[in-house]
């Protein structure tokens, strides 16, 4: 089963009008070398409109880092609805990033609501799942992943993953410089795909599962080697065009060899 690789940059709470414009200028120019890779950038919400305008006519897609779980717009101060994200050109939105889960108390049920709202708005959710170091050391990796993915499958159905992406991001590897080994990444991805296959084998074969956690130009090719690894969700390294493009090059190289 060949799936088009996706490399998504999560800029987190970084950037400025000037630095974004420079970064996007370089990304748009360089990305033309990798026509077989889907490339997405997820800037902070306040910059989505400007970045989206700059991306017009390029192959680079726009995503948001979060959205409100509320099904309708209205009196929810500080929140951003999926229809607004669509309005400024977003095609994707990250849901359930570990920083949202750990720092802002988002549990599996809320993440499932966000996933559902995203799809109702025509956005492709990128569902982040992953275990903490303690959970891994206690042998709970699979049960944690099963619950994180399972809550969304129960709420939205396996068919919903026809228009969704999964990102496996071990919490202990995010922003730490530590990475899963390529085998650990492949094992987790295979487990997630098998879990989805238990409900719908066809959808499981189609869904893209990204690896995230300290991916850099130098380690991307080995991390993307596994047959169930379909690209990456990139934090820190997505803020430097050269580094981000090396990761896209690695995804392109792996896609050719799979
Ligand atoms: C992330 O925030 O999704 C991420 C993977 O971050 P980093 O690449 O910096 O570890």
PDB file of C-alpha atoms and ligand atoms in Angstrom:
ATOM      1  CA  UNK A   1       0.000   0.000   0.000  1.00  0.00           C
ATOM      2  CA  UNK A   2       1.715   3.188  -1.047  1.00  0.00           C
ATOM      3  CA  UNK A   3       0.681   6.345   0.752  1.00  0.00           C
ATOM      4  CA  UNK A   4       1.888   9.827  -0.177  1.00  0.00           C
ATOM      5  CA  UNK A   5       4.203  11.112   2.530  1.00  0.00           C
ATOM      6  CA  UNK A   6       3.202  14.172   4.517  1.00  0.00           C
ATOM      7  CA  UNK A   7       5.617  16.463   6.333  1.00  0.00           C
ATOM      8  CA  UNK A   8       3.837  18.929   8.628  1.00  0.00           C
ATOM      9  CA  UNK A   9       5.538  21.770  10.499  1.00  0.00           C
ATOM     10  CA  UNK A  10       4.126  22.694  13.891  1.00  0.00           C
ATOM     11  CA  UNK A  11       5.516  26.139  14.608  1.00  0.00           C
ATOM     12  CA  UNK A  12       3.991  26.160  18.111  1.00  0.00           C
ATOM     13  CA  UNK A  13       4.082  29.637  19.748  1.00  0.00           C
ATOM     14  CA  UNK A  14       6.947  30.948  17.613  1.00  0.00           C
ATOM     15  CA  UNK A  15       7.373  33.477  14.840  1.00  0.00           C
ATOM     16  CA  UNK A  16       6.746  37.085  13.883  1.00  0.00           C
ATOM     17  CA  UNK A  17       5.420  38.701  10.719  1.00  0.00           C
ATOM     18  CA  UNK A  18       8.941  39.184   9.414  1.00  0.00           C
ATOM     19  CA  UNK A  19      10.395  35.817  10.350  1.00  0.00           C
ATOM     20  CA  UNK A  20       7.313  34.000   9.011  1.00  0.00           C
ATOM     21  CA  UNK A  21       7.532  35.802   5.674  1.00  0.00           C
ATOM     22  CA  UNK A  22      11.200  34.850   5.306  1.00  0.00           C
ATOM     23  CA  UNK A  23      10.609  31.244   6.295  1.00  0.00           C
ATOM     24  CA  UNK A  24       7.645  30.809   3.940  1.00  0.00           C
ATOM     25  CA  UNK A  25       9.501  32.487   1.095  1.00  0.00           C
ATOM     26  CA  UNK A  26      12.277  29.897   1.381  1.00  0.00           C
ATOM     27  CA  UNK A  27       9.928  26.949   1.903  1.00  0.00           C
ATOM     28  CA  UNK A  28       7.839  27.807  -1.175  1.00  0.00           C
ATOM     29  CA  UNK A  29      10.984  28.068  -3.274  1.00  0.00           C
ATOM     30  CA  UNK A  30      12.563  24.819  -2.060  1.00  0.00           C
ATOM     31  CA  UNK A  31       9.468  22.652  -1.851  1.00  0.00           C
ATOM     32  CA  UNK A  32       9.231  22.435  -5.631  1.00  0.00           C
ATOM     33  CA  UNK A  33      12.050  19.877  -5.478  1.00  0.00           C
ATOM     34  CA  UNK A  34       9.752  17.431  -3.665  1.00  0.00           C
ATOM     35  CA  UNK A  35       6.579  17.038  -5.718  1.00  0.00           C
ATOM     36  CA  UNK A  36       5.947  13.590  -4.225  1.00  0.00           C
ATOM     37  CA  UNK A  37       5.661  14.914  -0.672  1.00  0.00           C
ATOM     38  CA  UNK A  38       2.701  16.794   0.798  1.00  0.00           C
ATOM     39  CA  UNK A  39       3.954  19.711   2.871  1.00  0.00           C
ATOM     40  CA  UNK A  40       1.951  21.575   5.494  1.00  0.00           C
ATOM     41  CA  UNK A  41       2.784  24.424   7.869  1.00  0.00           C
ATOM     42  CA  UNK A  42       0.881  25.177  11.074  1.00  0.00           C
ATOM     43  CA  UNK A  43       1.650  28.725  12.285  1.00  0.00           C
ATOM     44  CA  UNK A  44       0.156  30.331  15.400  1.00  0.00           C
ATOM     45  CA  UNK A  45      -3.493  31.300  14.825  1.00  0.00           C
ATOM     46  CA  UNK A  46      -2.820  35.034  14.688  1.00  0.00           C
ATOM     47  CA  UNK A  47      -0.582  34.563  11.639  1.00  0.00           C
ATOM     48  CA  UNK A  48      -2.725  32.069   9.700  1.00  0.00           C
ATOM     49  CA  UNK A  49      -4.321  34.651   7.445  1.00  0.00           C
ATOM     50  CA  UNK A  50      -1.054  36.297   6.403  1.00  0.00           C
ATOM     51  CA  UNK A  51       0.781  33.006   5.938  1.00  0.00           C
ATOM     52  CA  UNK A  52      -2.192  31.624   3.992  1.00  0.00           C
ATOM     53  CA  UNK A  53      -2.076  34.600   1.611  1.00  0.00           C
ATOM     54  CA  UNK A  54       1.633  34.101   1.067  1.00  0.00           C
ATOM     55  CA  UNK A  55       1.081  30.405   0.334  1.00  0.00           C
ATOM     56  CA  UNK A  56      -1.532  31.065  -2.351  1.00  0.00           C
ATOM     57  CA  UNK A  57      -0.532  29.392  -5.616  1.00  0.00           C
ATOM     58  CA  UNK A  58       2.087  27.209  -3.906  1.00  0.00           C
ATOM     59  CA  UNK A  59       1.873  23.508  -3.108  1.00  0.00           C
ATOM     60  CA  UNK A  60       2.303  24.133   0.619  1.00  0.00           C
ATOM     61  CA  UNK A  61      -0.851  23.656   2.661  1.00  0.00           C
ATOM     62  CA  UNK A  62      -1.956  25.542   5.746  1.00  0.00           C
ATOM     63  CA  UNK A  63      -2.961  24.039   9.087  1.00  0.00           C
ATOM     64  CA  UNK A  64      -3.922  25.318  12.514  1.00  0.00           C
ATOM     65  CA  UNK A  65      -2.517  24.073  15.808  1.00  0.00           C
ATOM     66  CA  UNK A  66      -5.851  23.769  17.612  1.00  0.00           C
ATOM     67  CA  UNK A  67      -9.553  24.608  17.340  1.00  0.00           C
ATOM     68  CA  UNK A  68     -12.572  24.949  19.578  1.00  0.00           C
ATOM     69  CA  UNK A  69     -14.572  21.808  20.209  1.00  0.00           C
ATOM     70  CA  UNK A  70     -17.784  23.880  20.103  1.00  0.00           C
ATOM     71  CA  UNK A  71     -19.985  22.765  17.230  1.00  0.00           C
ATOM     72  CA  UNK A  72     -21.297  26.292  16.620  1.00  0.00           C
ATOM     73  CA  UNK A  73     -19.750  29.776  16.619  1.00  0.00           C
ATOM     74  CA  UNK A  74     -20.901  32.150  19.350  1.00  0.00           C
ATOM     75  CA  UNK A  75     -20.125  33.395  22.843  1.00  0.00           C
ATOM     76  CA  UNK A  76     -16.879  31.535  23.563  1.00  0.00           C
ATOM     77  CA  UNK A  77     -14.329  34.229  24.339  1.00  0.00           C
ATOM     78  CA  UNK A  78     -10.864  33.477  23.081  1.00  0.00           C
ATOM     79  CA  UNK A  79     -11.879  30.405  21.105  1.00  0.00           C
ATOM     80  CA  UNK A  80     -11.437  29.828  17.363  1.00  0.00           C
ATOM     81  CA  UNK A  81     -13.975  27.858  15.356  1.00  0.00           C
ATOM     82  CA  UNK A  82     -13.158  25.492  12.515  1.00  0.00           C
ATOM     83  CA  UNK A  83     -15.217  27.515  10.029  1.00  0.00           C
ATOM     84  CA  UNK A  84     -12.934  30.472  10.765  1.00  0.00           C
ATOM     85  CA  UNK A  85      -9.902  28.311  10.109  1.00  0.00           C
ATOM     86  CA  UNK A  86     -11.422  27.266   6.787  1.00  0.00           C
ATOM     87  CA  UNK A  87     -12.190  30.907   6.048  1.00  0.00           C
ATOM     88  CA  UNK A  88      -8.478  31.827   6.231  1.00  0.00           C
ATOM     89  CA  UNK A  89      -7.422  28.883   4.078  1.00  0.00           C
ATOM     90  CA  UNK A  90      -6.664  26.054   6.492  1.00  0.00           C
ATOM     91  CA  UNK A  91      -7.065  22.514   5.230  1.00  0.00           C
ATOM     92  CA  UNK A  92      -5.783  20.758   8.369  1.00  0.00           C
ATOM     93  CA  UNK A  93      -5.806  21.203  12.132  1.00  0.00           C
ATOM     94  CA  UNK A  94      -3.759  19.501  14.832  1.00  0.00           C
ATOM     95  CA  UNK A  95      -5.847  18.008  17.649  1.00  0.00           C
ATOM     96  CA  UNK A  96      -4.668  16.450  20.886  1.00  0.00           C
ATOM     97  CA  UNK A  97      -1.064  17.609  20.763  1.00  0.00           C
ATOM     98  CA  UNK A  98       0.655  16.463  23.953  1.00  0.00           C
ATOM     99  CA  UNK A  99       1.260  20.091  24.986  1.00  0.00           C
ATOM    100  CA  UNK A 100      -2.508  20.706  24.811  1.00  0.00           C
ATOM    101  CA  UNK A 101      -3.119  17.490  26.735  1.00  0.00           C
ATOM    102  CA  UNK A 102      -0.565  18.110  29.476  1.00  0.00           C
ATOM    103  CA  UNK A 103      -0.567  21.923  29.830  1.00  0.00           C
ATOM    104  CA  UNK A 104      -4.216  22.705  29.049  1.00  0.00           C
ATOM    105  CA  UNK A 105      -5.926  19.635  30.453  1.00  0.00           C
ATOM    106  CA  UNK A 106      -7.335  18.246  27.231  1.00  0.00           C
ATOM    107  CA  UNK A 107      -8.438  14.675  27.772  1.00  0.00           C
ATOM    108  CA  UNK A 108      -9.403  12.039  25.261  1.00  0.00           C
ATOM    109  CA  UNK A 109     -13.092  13.049  25.208  1.00  0.00           C
ATOM    110  CA  UNK A 110     -12.340  16.684  24.459  1.00  0.00           C
ATOM    111  CA  UNK A 111      -9.853  15.657  21.784  1.00  0.00           C
ATOM    112  CA  UNK A 112     -12.538  13.462  20.206  1.00  0.00           C
ATOM    113  CA  UNK A 113     -14.959  16.416  20.203  1.00  0.00           C
ATOM    114  CA  UNK A 114     -12.336  18.586  18.522  1.00  0.00           C
ATOM    115  CA  UNK A 115     -11.699  15.871  15.950  1.00  0.00           C
ATOM    116  CA  UNK A 116     -15.442  15.692  15.193  1.00  0.00           C
ATOM    117  CA  UNK A 117     -15.862  19.469  14.991  1.00  0.00           C
ATOM    118  CA  UNK A 118     -12.855  19.735  12.671  1.00  0.00           C
ATOM    119  CA  UNK A 119     -14.383  17.248  10.258  1.00  0.00           C
ATOM    120  CA  UNK A 120     -17.800  18.891  10.429  1.00  0.00           C
ATOM    121  CA  UNK A 121     -16.044  22.084   9.295  1.00  0.00           C
ATOM    122  CA  UNK A 122     -14.325  20.305   6.407  1.00  0.00           C
ATOM    123  CA  UNK A 123     -10.890  20.295   8.046  1.00  0.00           C
ATOM    124  CA  UNK A 124      -8.585  17.279   8.143  1.00  0.00           C
ATOM    125  CA  UNK A 125      -7.678  16.613  11.776  1.00  0.00           C
ATOM    126  CA  UNK A 126      -4.164  15.459  12.628  1.00  0.00           C
ATOM    127  CA  UNK A 127      -4.792  13.393  15.747  1.00  0.00           C
ATOM    128  CA  UNK A 128      -1.730  13.317  18.018  1.00  0.00           C
ATOM    129  CA  UNK A 129      -1.235  10.338  20.295  1.00  0.00           C
ATOM    130  CA  UNK A 130       1.727   9.208  22.355  1.00  0.00           C
ATOM    131  CA  UNK A 131       2.897   7.894  25.690  1.00  0.00           C
ATOM    132  CA  UNK A 132       4.964   9.542  28.419  1.00  0.00           C
ATOM    133  CA  UNK A 133       8.328   8.095  29.442  1.00  0.00           C
ATOM    134  CA  UNK A 134       6.789   6.746  32.642  1.00  0.00           C
ATOM    135  CA  UNK A 135       4.056   4.999  30.698  1.00  0.00           C
ATOM    136  CA  UNK A 136       6.618   3.465  28.319  1.00  0.00           C
ATOM    137  CA  UNK A 137       8.785   2.281  31.206  1.00  0.00           C
ATOM    138  CA  UNK A 138       5.732   0.741  32.854  1.00  0.00           C
ATOM    139  CA  UNK A 139       4.882  -1.184  29.697  1.00  0.00           C
ATOM    140  CA  UNK A 140       1.742   0.893  29.066  1.00  0.00           C
ATOM    141  CA  UNK A 141       2.583   2.262  25.621  1.00  0.00           C
ATOM    142  CA  UNK A 142       0.067   0.124  23.728  1.00  0.00           C
ATOM    143  CA  UNK A 143      -2.754   0.601  26.235  1.00  0.00           C
ATOM    144  CA  UNK A 144      -2.256   4.393  26.179  1.00  0.00           C
ATOM    145  CA  UNK A 145      -2.240   4.493  22.381  1.00  0.00           C
ATOM    146  CA  UNK A 146      -5.239   2.175  22.232  1.00  0.00           C
ATOM    147  CA  UNK A 147      -7.237   4.453  24.520  1.00  0.00           C
ATOM    148  CA  UNK A 148      -6.223   7.684  22.767  1.00  0.00           C
ATOM    149  CA  UNK A 149      -7.096   6.336  19.322  1.00  0.00           C
ATOM    150  CA  UNK A 150      -9.999   4.221  20.551  1.00  0.00           C
ATOM    151  CA  UNK A 151     -11.852   7.181  22.076  1.00  0.00           C
ATOM    152  CA  UNK A 152     -11.926   8.896  18.685  1.00  0.00           C
ATOM    153  CA  UNK A 153     -12.870   5.704  16.818  1.00  0.00           C
ATOM    154  CA  UNK A 154     -15.734   5.110  19.240  1.00  0.00           C
ATOM    155  CA  UNK A 155     -16.953   8.709  18.993  1.00  0.00           C
ATOM    156  CA  UNK A 156     -16.523   9.285  15.256  1.00  0.00           C
ATOM    157  CA  UNK A 157     -16.225   5.815  13.698  1.00  0.00           C
ATOM    158  CA  UNK A 158     -13.299   4.254  11.839  1.00  0.00           C
ATOM    159  CA  UNK A 159     -14.654   5.674   8.556  1.00  0.00           C
ATOM    160  CA  UNK A 160     -13.818   9.156   9.869  1.00  0.00           C
ATOM    161  CA  UNK A 161     -10.147   8.309   9.342  1.00  0.00           C
ATOM    162  CA  UNK A 162     -10.686   8.442   5.596  1.00  0.00           C
ATOM    163  CA  UNK A 163     -10.253  12.202   6.052  1.00  0.00           C
ATOM    164  CA  UNK A 164      -7.783  12.304   8.940  1.00  0.00           C
ATOM    165  CA  UNK A 165      -4.115  11.869   9.781  1.00  0.00           C
ATOM    166  CA  UNK A 166      -2.636  10.257  12.898  1.00  0.00           C
ATOM    167  CA  UNK A 167       0.616  11.482  14.454  1.00  0.00           C
ATOM    168  CA  UNK A 168       2.474   9.188  16.830  1.00  0.00           C
ATOM    169  CA  UNK A 169       4.454  11.483  19.106  1.00  0.00           C
ATOM    170  CA  UNK A 170       6.094   9.897  22.124  1.00  0.00           C
ATOM    171  CA  UNK A 171       5.860  12.671  24.730  1.00  0.00           C
ATOM    172  CA  UNK A 172       9.407  12.005  25.939  1.00  0.00           C
ATOM    173  CA  UNK A 173      10.748  12.744  22.445  1.00  0.00           C
ATOM    174  CA  UNK A 174       8.995  16.087  21.882  1.00  0.00           C
ATOM    175  CA  UNK A 175      11.404  18.999  22.047  1.00  0.00           C
ATOM    176  CA  UNK A 176      13.896  16.947  24.079  1.00  0.00           C
ATOM    177  CA  UNK A 177      16.389  15.912  21.423  1.00  0.00           C
ATOM    178  CA  UNK A 178      15.558  12.276  22.230  1.00  0.00           C
ATOM    179  CA  UNK A 179      13.911  10.256  19.492  1.00  0.00           C
ATOM    180  CA  UNK A 180      12.252   6.902  19.353  1.00  0.00           C
ATOM    181  CA  UNK A 181      14.402   4.363  17.585  1.00  0.00           C
ATOM    182  CA  UNK A 182      13.194   3.637  14.052  1.00  0.00           C
ATOM    183  CA  UNK A 183      11.996   0.241  15.345  1.00  0.00           C
ATOM    184  CA  UNK A 184      10.083   1.802  18.267  1.00  0.00           C
ATOM    185  CA  UNK A 185       8.418   4.202  15.834  1.00  0.00           C
ATOM    186  CA  UNK A 186       7.532   1.427  13.385  1.00  0.00           C
ATOM    187  CA  UNK A 187       6.165  -0.775  16.199  1.00  0.00           C
ATOM    188  CA  UNK A 188       3.894   1.997  17.488  1.00  0.00           C
ATOM    189  CA  UNK A 189       2.714   2.883  13.985  1.00  0.00           C
ATOM    190  CA  UNK A 190       1.981  -0.771  13.175  1.00  0.00           C
ATOM    191  CA  UNK A 191       0.060  -1.079  16.435  1.00  0.00           C
ATOM    192  CA  UNK A 192      -2.070   1.992  15.642  1.00  0.00           C
ATOM    193  CA  UNK A 193      -2.758   0.798  12.108  1.00  0.00           C
ATOM    194  CA  UNK A 194      -3.719  -2.657  13.373  1.00  0.00           C
ATOM    195  CA  UNK A 195      -6.078  -1.138  15.905  1.00  0.00           C
ATOM    196  CA  UNK A 196      -7.846   0.801  13.176  1.00  0.00           C
ATOM    197  CA  UNK A 197      -7.817  -2.281  10.915  1.00  0.00           C
ATOM    198  CA  UNK A 198      -9.768  -4.174  13.549  1.00  0.00           C
ATOM    199  CA  UNK A 199     -12.649  -1.766  12.750  1.00  0.00           C
ATOM    200  CA  UNK A 200     -11.960  -1.073   9.076  1.00  0.00           C
ATOM    201  CA  UNK A 201      -9.027  -2.656   7.242  1.00  0.00           C
ATOM    202  CA  UNK A 202      -9.426  -0.532   4.114  1.00  0.00           C
ATOM    203  CA  UNK A 203      -9.326   2.769   5.979  1.00  0.00           C
ATOM    204  CA  UNK A 204      -6.404   1.522   8.081  1.00  0.00           C
ATOM    205  CA  UNK A 205      -4.441   0.850   4.897  1.00  0.00           C
ATOM    206  CA  UNK A 206      -5.099   4.362   3.620  1.00  0.00           C
ATOM    207  CA  UNK A 207      -4.569   6.504   6.712  1.00  0.00           C
ATOM    208  CA  UNK A 208      -1.275   8.323   7.005  1.00  0.00           C
ATOM    209  CA  UNK A 209       0.544   7.943  10.313  1.00  0.00           C
ATOM    210  CA  UNK A 210       3.263  10.520  10.975  1.00  0.00           C
ATOM    211  CA  UNK A 211       6.107  10.252  13.467  1.00  0.00           C
ATOM    212  CA  UNK A 212       6.851  13.278  15.648  1.00  0.00           C
ATOM    213  CA  UNK A 213       9.510  13.894  18.276  1.00  0.00           C
ATOM    214  CA  UNK A 214      12.838  15.643  17.658  1.00  0.00           C
ATOM    215  CA  UNK A 215      12.909  14.828  13.944  1.00  0.00           C
ATOM    216  CA  UNK A 216      15.792  16.603  12.191  1.00  0.00           C
ATOM    217  CA  UNK A 217      17.414  16.472   8.794  1.00  0.00           C
ATOM    218  CA  UNK A 218      20.018  14.042  10.086  1.00  0.00           C
ATOM    219  CA  UNK A 219      17.652  11.442  11.593  1.00  0.00           C
ATOM    220  CA  UNK A 220      14.567  11.787   9.371  1.00  0.00           C
ATOM    221  CA  UNK A 221      15.473   9.190   6.790  1.00  0.00           C
ATOM    222  CA  UNK A 222      15.966   6.433   9.360  1.00  0.00           C
ATOM    223  CA  UNK A 223      12.865   7.420  11.337  1.00  0.00           C
ATOM    224  CA  UNK A 224      10.748   7.404   8.178  1.00  0.00           C
ATOM    225  CA  UNK A 225      12.076   4.004   7.046  1.00  0.00           C
ATOM    226  CA  UNK A 226       9.379   1.845   8.625  1.00  0.00           C
ATOM    227  CA  UNK A 227       6.640   0.635   6.270  1.00  0.00           C
ATOM    228  CA  UNK A 228       3.956   2.179   8.493  1.00  0.00           C
ATOM    229  CA  UNK A 229       5.677   5.573   8.849  1.00  0.00           C
ATOM    230  CA  UNK A 230       4.241   8.033   6.329  1.00  0.00           C
ATOM    231  CA  UNK A 231       6.169  11.198   7.143  1.00  0.00           C
ATOM    232  CA  UNK A 232       6.537  13.454  10.150  1.00  0.00           C
ATOM    233  CA  UNK A 233       5.079  16.113  12.382  1.00  0.00           C
ATOM    234  CA  UNK A 234       7.975  18.451  12.967  1.00  0.00           C
ATOM    235  CA  UNK A 235       8.278  21.015  15.761  1.00  0.00           C
ATOM    236  CA  UNK A 236      11.561  22.864  16.308  1.00  0.00           C
ATOM    237  CA  UNK A 237      13.135  21.815  13.007  1.00  0.00           C
ATOM    238  CA  UNK A 238      10.218  23.273  11.032  1.00  0.00           C
ATOM    239  CA  UNK A 239      11.327  26.797  12.004  1.00  0.00           C
ATOM    240  CA  UNK A 240      14.430  26.620   9.808  1.00  0.00           C
ATOM    241  CA  UNK A 241      13.745  26.299   6.103  1.00  0.00           C
ATOM    242  CA  UNK A 242      16.945  24.342   5.380  1.00  0.00           C
ATOM    243  CA  UNK A 243      16.305  21.830   8.144  1.00  0.00           C
ATOM    244  CA  UNK A 244      12.626  21.472   7.231  1.00  0.00           C
ATOM    245  CA  UNK A 245      13.517  20.890   3.599  1.00  0.00           C
ATOM    246  CA  UNK A 246      16.094  18.220   4.499  1.00  0.00           C
ATOM    247  CA  UNK A 247      13.258  16.418   6.276  1.00  0.00           C
ATOM    248  CA  UNK A 248      11.094  16.723   3.146  1.00  0.00           C
ATOM    249  CA  UNK A 249      14.007  15.315   1.123  1.00  0.00           C
ATOM    250  CA  UNK A 250      14.209  12.351   3.510  1.00  0.00           C
ATOM    251  CA  UNK A 251      10.464  11.726   3.150  1.00  0.00           C
ATOM    252  CA  UNK A 252      10.796  11.846  -0.638  1.00  0.00           C
ATOM    253  CA  UNK A 253      13.732   9.404  -0.563  1.00  0.00           C
ATOM    254  CA  UNK A 254      11.850   6.962   1.644  1.00  0.00           C
ATOM    255  CA  UNK A 255       8.723   7.201  -0.505  1.00  0.00           C
ATOM    256  CA  UNK A 256      10.787   6.186  -3.541  1.00  0.00           C
ATOM    257  CA  UNK A 257      12.168   3.141  -1.751  1.00  0.00           C
ATOM    258  CA  UNK A 258       8.863   1.847  -0.313  1.00  0.00           C
TER     259      UNK A 258
HETATM  260  C1  LIG B   1       5.817  18.602  17.995  1.00  0.00           C
HETATM  261  O1  LIG B   1       5.638  19.612  18.648  1.00  0.00           O
HETATM  262  O2  LIG B   1       4.839  18.061  17.446  1.00  0.00           O
HETATM  263  C2  LIG B   1       7.169  18.079  17.866  1.00  0.00           C
HETATM  264  C3  LIG B   1       7.326  16.901  17.335  1.00  0.00           C
HETATM  265  O3  LIG B   1       8.176  18.869  18.330  1.00  0.00           O
HETATM  266  P1  LIG B   1       9.769  18.635  18.118  1.00  0.00           P
HETATM  267  O4  LIG B   1       9.971  18.226  16.685  1.00  0.00           O
HETATM  268  O5  LIG B   1      10.388  19.932  18.446  1.00  0.00           O
HETATM  269  O6  LIG B   1      10.154  17.524  19.051  1.00  0.00           O
END
